[in-house]
Amino acid sequence: FCNDHAGSIMNNNNSIKNLDMLKVLDNLYAAAKEYGCEDEVDYLVLDHLLRTSINRVAEQDSPDKKAVIKQMREYVHDKIPNLSACPISLDPSERQKLEELARQLPLIAELSACELFIDCVGDDGGVVVAHAWSNQLGSFYAAPAVGKHVSEEKEPAVFAAWRTGLVQRDLKAVTQEDRTVWQDVVPVYGSGRRCIALLIREKDISERVARDKKYAELAKSYAEEAPTLRDDPSREDHAL
């Protein structure tokens, strides 16, 4: 019924009114904790608040929208990481370490101008538990990657760092949205020097890959032309 209500935040430019949703979500988190279903509220935060509400506020004609978006993003990042999806068991100190690291991701992302992630990996695969990006540049992901599956086929650097404990740099990967990126991966250690997570920096190179592919196809096409045709002086593109 919101779309039929004249005063709905869907239909006006009152950006600050959108912050009422944070109070509602706090109440939902409190109730969900009692029933052990925090994961469902996490999905609501990431899908509705981050993707829908922030995009709506961004389109409003309001002097407050930047401050509102900033507060919404901070709220979401405070609820991340979603460690309930981690495929390995974490002790309290390891959990705290990842939570603290996740809180720093937005600041690091702003400084590095890259997308940052925390992945947890186990024998059966991996999952993204935290995701941050530069507010100034925005994300090249259509939706937050938290909760997404991580495969070795698409992200070999993540699994190489997990298995070897060594930093991996400038390795190509394919995201869950099939974009080509460069990845730097650093292991995060927990109790007993075991790898509990991977800190990942991604830089989108999809346009560069597409450009290189186009140049390669042009070079191949030129090389396959008959020598007599290439050397024909009547061709308009013949070198002077």
mmCIF file of C-alpha atoms in Angstrom:
data_model
loop_
_atom_site.group_PDB
_atom_site.id
_atom_site.type_symbol
_atom_site.label_atom_id
_atom_site.label_comp_id
_atom_site.label_asym_id
_atom_site.label_seq_id
_atom_site.Cartn_x
_atom_site.Cartn_y
_atom_site.Cartn_z
ATOM 1 C CA PHE A 1 0.000 0.000 0.000
ATOM 2 C CA CYS A 2 3.022 2.270 0.310
ATOM 3 C CA ASN A 3 2.944 3.247 -3.336
ATOM 4 C CA ASP A 4 -0.655 4.503 -2.928
ATOM 5 C CA HIS A 5 0.101 6.658 0.092
ATOM 6 C CA ALA A 6 0.854 10.286 -0.703
ATOM 7 C CA GLY A 7 3.277 10.609 2.199
ATOM 8 C CA SER A 8 5.142 7.391 1.530
ATOM 9 C CA ILE A 9 8.922 7.563 1.379
ATOM 10 C CA MET A 10 8.538 5.842 -1.983
ATOM 11 C CA ASN A 11 6.884 8.953 -3.412
ATOM 12 C CA ASN A 12 8.604 11.943 -1.857
ATOM 13 C CA ASN A 13 12.050 13.448 -1.338
ATOM 14 C CA ASN A 14 12.187 13.123 2.454
ATOM 15 C CA SER A 15 15.452 11.207 2.636
ATOM 16 C CA ILE A 16 15.691 11.376 6.430
ATOM 17 C CA LYS A 17 12.366 9.545 6.763
ATOM 18 C CA ASN A 18 14.105 6.461 5.335
ATOM 19 C CA LEU A 19 16.140 6.178 8.529
ATOM 20 C CA ASP A 20 12.990 5.066 10.374
ATOM 21 C CA MET A 21 13.672 1.702 8.777
ATOM 22 C CA LEU A 22 16.794 1.295 10.914
ATOM 23 C CA LYS A 23 14.684 1.360 14.078
ATOM 24 C CA VAL A 24 12.376 -1.262 12.599
ATOM 25 C CA LEU A 25 15.334 -3.471 11.699
ATOM 26 C CA ASP A 26 16.781 -3.143 15.204
ATOM 27 C CA ASN A 27 13.497 -4.447 16.599
ATOM 28 C CA LEU A 28 13.518 -7.285 14.082
ATOM 29 C CA TYR A 29 17.081 -8.228 15.051
ATOM 30 C CA ALA A 30 16.105 -8.325 18.719
ATOM 31 C CA ALA A 31 13.142 -10.598 17.981
ATOM 32 C CA ALA A 32 15.121 -12.777 15.558
ATOM 33 C CA LYS A 33 17.837 -13.338 18.147
ATOM 34 C CA GLU A 34 15.296 -14.826 20.530
ATOM 35 C CA TYR A 35 14.176 -17.323 17.889
ATOM 36 C CA GLY A 36 17.587 -18.005 16.351
ATOM 37 C CA CYS A 37 16.752 -16.703 12.882
ATOM 38 C CA GLU A 38 19.177 -13.781 12.542
ATOM 39 C CA ASP A 39 20.137 -14.969 9.049
ATOM 40 C CA GLU A 40 16.720 -14.035 7.702
ATOM 41 C CA VAL A 41 17.066 -10.480 9.006
ATOM 42 C CA ASP A 42 20.595 -10.302 7.565
ATOM 43 C CA TYR A 43 19.103 -11.022 4.154
ATOM 44 C CA LEU A 44 16.499 -8.297 4.664
ATOM 45 C CA VAL A 45 19.207 -5.785 5.585
ATOM 46 C CA LEU A 46 21.398 -6.607 2.616
ATOM 47 C CA ASP A 47 18.696 -7.010 0.004
ATOM 48 C CA HIS A 48 16.133 -4.386 0.999
ATOM 49 C CA LEU A 49 18.121 -1.736 2.847
ATOM 50 C CA LEU A 50 21.335 -1.777 0.877
ATOM 51 C CA ARG A 51 20.102 -2.443 -2.624
ATOM 52 C CA THR A 52 16.582 -1.004 -2.639
ATOM 53 C CA SER A 53 16.485 1.786 -0.081
ATOM 54 C CA ILE A 54 19.924 3.235 -0.757
ATOM 55 C CA ASN A 55 19.264 3.278 -4.497
ATOM 56 C CA ARG A 56 15.917 5.010 -3.890
ATOM 57 C CA VAL A 57 17.488 7.669 -1.678
ATOM 58 C CA ALA A 58 20.211 8.246 -4.266
ATOM 59 C CA GLU A 59 17.534 9.259 -6.775
ATOM 60 C CA GLN A 60 15.791 11.697 -4.427
ATOM 61 C CA ASP A 61 16.203 15.439 -4.748
ATOM 62 C CA SER A 62 17.171 16.090 -1.148
ATOM 63 C CA PRO A 63 20.101 17.931 0.474
ATOM 64 C CA ASP A 64 20.191 15.215 3.159
ATOM 65 C CA LYS A 65 20.559 12.226 0.884
ATOM 66 C CA LYS A 66 24.356 11.889 1.128
ATOM 67 C CA ALA A 67 24.230 11.849 4.926
ATOM 68 C CA VAL A 68 21.338 9.363 4.883
ATOM 69 C CA ILE A 69 23.121 7.023 2.470
ATOM 70 C CA LYS A 70 26.264 7.205 4.601
ATOM 71 C CA GLN A 71 24.300 6.277 7.733
ATOM 72 C CA MET A 72 22.541 3.424 5.960
ATOM 73 C CA ARG A 73 25.821 2.007 4.690
ATOM 74 C CA GLU A 74 27.352 2.242 8.157
ATOM 75 C CA TYR A 75 24.362 0.374 9.567
ATOM 76 C CA VAL A 76 24.744 -2.414 7.022
ATOM 77 C CA HIS A 77 28.493 -2.711 7.580
ATOM 78 C CA ASP A 78 27.864 -2.900 11.332
ATOM 79 C CA LYS A 79 25.738 -5.990 10.687
ATOM 80 C CA ILE A 80 28.444 -7.592 8.582
ATOM 81 C CA PRO A 81 30.169 -10.036 8.530
ATOM 82 C CA ASN A 82 27.603 -12.756 8.196
ATOM 83 C CA LEU A 83 29.760 -15.296 9.991
ATOM 84 C CA SER A 84 26.864 -17.704 10.374
ATOM 85 C CA ALA A 85 27.568 -18.753 6.774
ATOM 86 C CA CYS A 86 31.232 -19.528 7.480
ATOM 87 C CA PRO A 87 32.000 -23.161 6.507
ATOM 88 C CA ILE A 88 34.461 -23.605 9.398
ATOM 89 C CA SER A 89 33.952 -23.327 13.150
ATOM 90 C CA LEU A 90 35.362 -20.192 14.786
ATOM 91 C CA ASP A 91 36.265 -19.695 18.416
ATOM 92 C CA PRO A 92 35.259 -16.406 20.107
ATOM 93 C CA SER A 93 38.651 -14.754 19.526
ATOM 94 C CA GLU A 94 38.626 -15.690 15.825
ATOM 95 C CA ARG A 95 35.098 -14.420 15.399
ATOM 96 C CA GLN A 96 36.029 -11.137 17.058
ATOM 97 C CA LYS A 97 39.071 -10.788 14.811
ATOM 98 C CA LEU A 98 36.981 -11.148 11.647
ATOM 99 C CA GLU A 99 34.301 -8.781 12.940
ATOM 100 C CA GLU A 100 36.921 -6.124 13.653
ATOM 101 C CA LEU A 101 38.505 -6.620 10.243
ATOM 102 C CA ALA A 102 35.106 -6.307 8.553
ATOM 103 C CA ARG A 103 34.491 -2.974 10.260
ATOM 104 C CA GLN A 104 37.693 -1.632 8.716
ATOM 105 C CA LEU A 105 36.860 -2.757 5.177
ATOM 106 C CA PRO A 106 34.954 0.402 4.121
ATOM 107 C CA LEU A 107 37.871 2.628 5.137
ATOM 108 C CA ILE A 108 40.423 0.424 3.350
ATOM 109 C CA ALA A 109 38.180 0.248 0.275
ATOM 110 C CA GLU A 110 37.955 4.032 0.164
ATOM 111 C CA LEU A 111 41.737 4.344 0.365
ATOM 112 C CA SER A 112 42.532 1.644 -2.199
ATOM 113 C CA ALA A 113 39.632 2.457 -4.578
ATOM 114 C CA CYS A 114 38.964 -1.264 -4.918
ATOM 115 C CA GLU A 115 36.336 -3.791 -3.864
ATOM 116 C CA LEU A 116 37.274 -5.669 -0.685
ATOM 117 C CA PHE A 117 36.010 -8.991 0.620
ATOM 118 C CA ILE A 118 36.453 -11.445 3.433
ATOM 119 C CA ASP A 119 35.948 -15.047 2.325
ATOM 120 C CA CYS A 120 35.822 -18.080 4.590
ATOM 121 C CA VAL A 121 36.903 -21.334 2.952
ATOM 122 C CA GLY A 122 36.553 -24.982 3.922
ATOM 123 C CA ASP A 123 36.998 -28.365 2.274
ATOM 124 C CA ASP A 124 33.603 -28.059 0.580
ATOM 125 C CA GLY A 125 34.145 -24.578 -0.841
ATOM 126 C CA GLY A 126 33.959 -20.999 0.334
ATOM 127 C CA VAL A 127 31.531 -18.188 1.054
ATOM 128 C CA VAL A 128 31.748 -14.380 1.115
ATOM 129 C CA VAL A 129 31.148 -13.105 4.664
ATOM 130 C CA ALA A 130 31.960 -9.398 4.157
ATOM 131 C CA HIS A 131 32.040 -6.984 1.211
ATOM 132 C CA ALA A 132 32.940 -3.284 1.040
ATOM 133 C CA TRP A 133 33.620 -0.693 -1.661
ATOM 134 C CA SER A 134 34.454 2.950 -2.111
ATOM 135 C CA ASN A 135 31.465 5.232 -1.549
ATOM 136 C CA GLN A 136 32.995 7.711 -3.971
ATOM 137 C CA LEU A 137 33.434 5.237 -6.822
ATOM 138 C CA GLY A 138 30.583 2.867 -6.051
ATOM 139 C CA SER A 139 30.508 -0.888 -6.516
ATOM 140 C CA PHE A 140 30.791 -2.718 -9.830
ATOM 141 C CA TYR A 141 28.639 -5.477 -8.318
ATOM 142 C CA ALA A 142 24.908 -5.268 -9.012
ATOM 143 C CA ALA A 143 24.182 -6.579 -5.498
ATOM 144 C CA PRO A 144 26.218 -7.241 -2.334
ATOM 145 C CA ALA A 145 28.243 -10.451 -2.555
ATOM 146 C CA VAL A 146 27.783 -11.457 1.102
ATOM 147 C CA GLY A 147 26.537 -15.035 1.303
ATOM 148 C CA LYS A 148 27.628 -15.859 -2.255
ATOM 149 C CA HIS A 149 29.412 -19.133 -2.948
ATOM 150 C CA VAL A 150 33.122 -19.023 -3.863
ATOM 151 C CA SER A 151 34.450 -21.674 -6.259
ATOM 152 C CA GLU A 152 38.050 -22.653 -6.932
ATOM 153 C CA GLU A 153 37.370 -22.773 -10.659
ATOM 154 C CA LYS A 154 36.526 -19.058 -10.768
ATOM 155 C CA GLU A 155 38.746 -17.773 -7.948
ATOM 156 C CA PRO A 156 41.904 -19.923 -7.853
ATOM 157 C CA ALA A 157 43.915 -17.287 -5.948
ATOM 158 C CA VAL A 158 41.586 -17.561 -2.942
ATOM 159 C CA PHE A 159 42.088 -21.297 -2.617
ATOM 160 C CA ALA A 160 45.814 -21.097 -3.346
ATOM 161 C CA ALA A 161 46.242 -18.645 -0.464
ATOM 162 C CA TRP A 162 44.095 -20.840 1.799
ATOM 163 C CA ARG A 163 46.112 -23.981 1.066
ATOM 164 C CA THR A 164 49.624 -22.514 1.036
ATOM 165 C CA GLY A 165 49.285 -19.655 3.502
ATOM 166 C CA LEU A 166 51.055 -17.419 0.988
ATOM 167 C CA VAL A 167 49.939 -14.052 -0.370
ATOM 168 C CA GLN A 168 48.656 -14.214 -3.952
ATOM 169 C CA ARG A 169 48.950 -11.139 -6.173
ATOM 170 C CA ASP A 170 47.633 -10.002 -9.560
ATOM 171 C CA LEU A 171 45.814 -13.210 -10.425
ATOM 172 C CA LYS A 172 42.825 -13.240 -12.714
ATOM 173 C CA ALA A 173 39.427 -14.314 -11.358
ATOM 174 C CA VAL A 174 35.789 -14.347 -12.434
ATOM 175 C CA THR A 175 33.209 -12.951 -10.041
ATOM 176 C CA GLN A 176 29.797 -14.397 -9.151
ATOM 177 C CA GLU A 177 28.405 -11.936 -11.723
ATOM 178 C CA ASP A 178 30.869 -13.146 -14.405
ATOM 179 C CA ARG A 179 33.040 -10.040 -14.446
ATOM 180 C CA THR A 180 36.787 -10.477 -14.921
ATOM 181 C CA VAL A 181 38.931 -9.021 -12.119
ATOM 182 C CA TRP A 182 42.453 -8.963 -10.751
ATOM 183 C CA GLN A 183 42.684 -10.370 -7.218
ATOM 184 C CA ASP A 184 45.195 -9.896 -4.416
ATOM 185 C CA VAL A 185 44.599 -12.358 -1.569
ATOM 186 C CA VAL A 186 46.028 -12.345 1.953
ATOM 187 C CA PRO A 187 45.441 -15.173 4.475
ATOM 188 C CA VAL A 188 43.946 -14.205 7.843
ATOM 189 C CA TYR A 189 45.184 -16.373 10.701
ATOM 190 C CA GLY A 190 43.351 -17.446 13.831
ATOM 191 C CA SER A 191 44.227 -19.626 16.796
ATOM 192 C CA GLY A 192 47.146 -21.974 16.246
ATOM 193 C CA ARG A 193 48.159 -20.141 13.066
ATOM 194 C CA ARG A 194 45.365 -21.740 11.054
ATOM 195 C CA CYS A 195 43.877 -19.829 8.132
ATOM 196 C CA ILE A 196 40.365 -18.768 9.118
ATOM 197 C CA ALA A 197 39.642 -16.391 6.234
ATOM 198 C CA LEU A 198 41.036 -14.597 3.196
ATOM 199 C CA LEU A 199 41.188 -10.838 2.743
ATOM 200 C CA ILE A 200 40.671 -10.080 -0.945
ATOM 201 C CA ARG A 201 41.139 -6.976 -3.047
ATOM 202 C CA GLU A 202 39.540 -6.887 -6.485
ATOM 203 C CA LYS A 203 39.982 -4.530 -9.404
ATOM 204 C CA ASP A 204 37.598 -4.759 -12.337
ATOM 205 C CA ILE A 205 39.401 -5.394 -15.646
ATOM 206 C CA SER A 206 36.391 -6.453 -17.741
ATOM 207 C CA GLU A 207 36.729 -3.516 -20.155
ATOM 208 C CA ARG A 208 40.439 -4.133 -20.569
ATOM 209 C CA VAL A 209 39.862 -7.837 -21.258
ATOM 210 C CA ALA A 210 37.186 -7.005 -23.836
ATOM 211 C CA ARG A 211 39.496 -4.461 -25.488
ATOM 212 C CA ASP A 212 42.423 -6.904 -25.610
ATOM 213 C CA LYS A 213 40.152 -9.566 -27.092
ATOM 214 C CA LYS A 214 38.993 -7.153 -29.784
ATOM 215 C CA TYR A 215 42.583 -6.205 -30.664
ATOM 216 C CA ALA A 216 43.579 -9.882 -30.813
ATOM 217 C CA GLU A 217 40.695 -10.649 -33.163
ATOM 218 C CA LEU A 218 41.643 -7.719 -35.414
ATOM 219 C CA ALA A 219 45.276 -8.835 -35.486
ATOM 220 C CA LYS A 220 44.254 -12.400 -36.329
ATOM 221 C CA SER A 221 41.926 -11.192 -39.078
ATOM 222 C CA TYR A 222 44.676 -9.050 -40.605
ATOM 223 C CA ALA A 223 47.187 -11.880 -40.424
ATOM 224 C CA GLU A 224 44.809 -14.222 -42.218
ATOM 225 C CA GLU A 225 44.242 -11.856 -45.129
ATOM 226 C CA ALA A 226 45.815 -12.907 -48.403
ATOM 227 C CA PRO A 227 49.201 -11.188 -48.840
ATOM 228 C CA THR A 228 48.177 -10.001 -52.302
ATOM 229 C CA LEU A 229 45.088 -8.330 -50.881
ATOM 230 C CA ARG A 230 47.081 -6.625 -48.117
ATOM 231 C CA ASP A 231 49.593 -5.335 -50.633
ATOM 232 C CA ASP A 232 47.002 -4.155 -53.184
ATOM 233 C CA PRO A 233 47.773 -0.409 -53.730
ATOM 234 C CA SER A 234 44.158 0.208 -54.763
ATOM 235 C CA ARG A 235 42.950 -0.420 -51.192
ATOM 236 C CA GLU A 236 41.904 2.781 -49.447
ATOM 237 C CA ASP A 237 43.617 1.770 -46.221
ATOM 238 C CA HIS A 238 46.919 1.020 -47.989
ATOM 239 C CA ALA A 239 49.822 2.791 -46.272
ATOM 240 C CA LEU A 240 51.181 5.849 -48.030
#
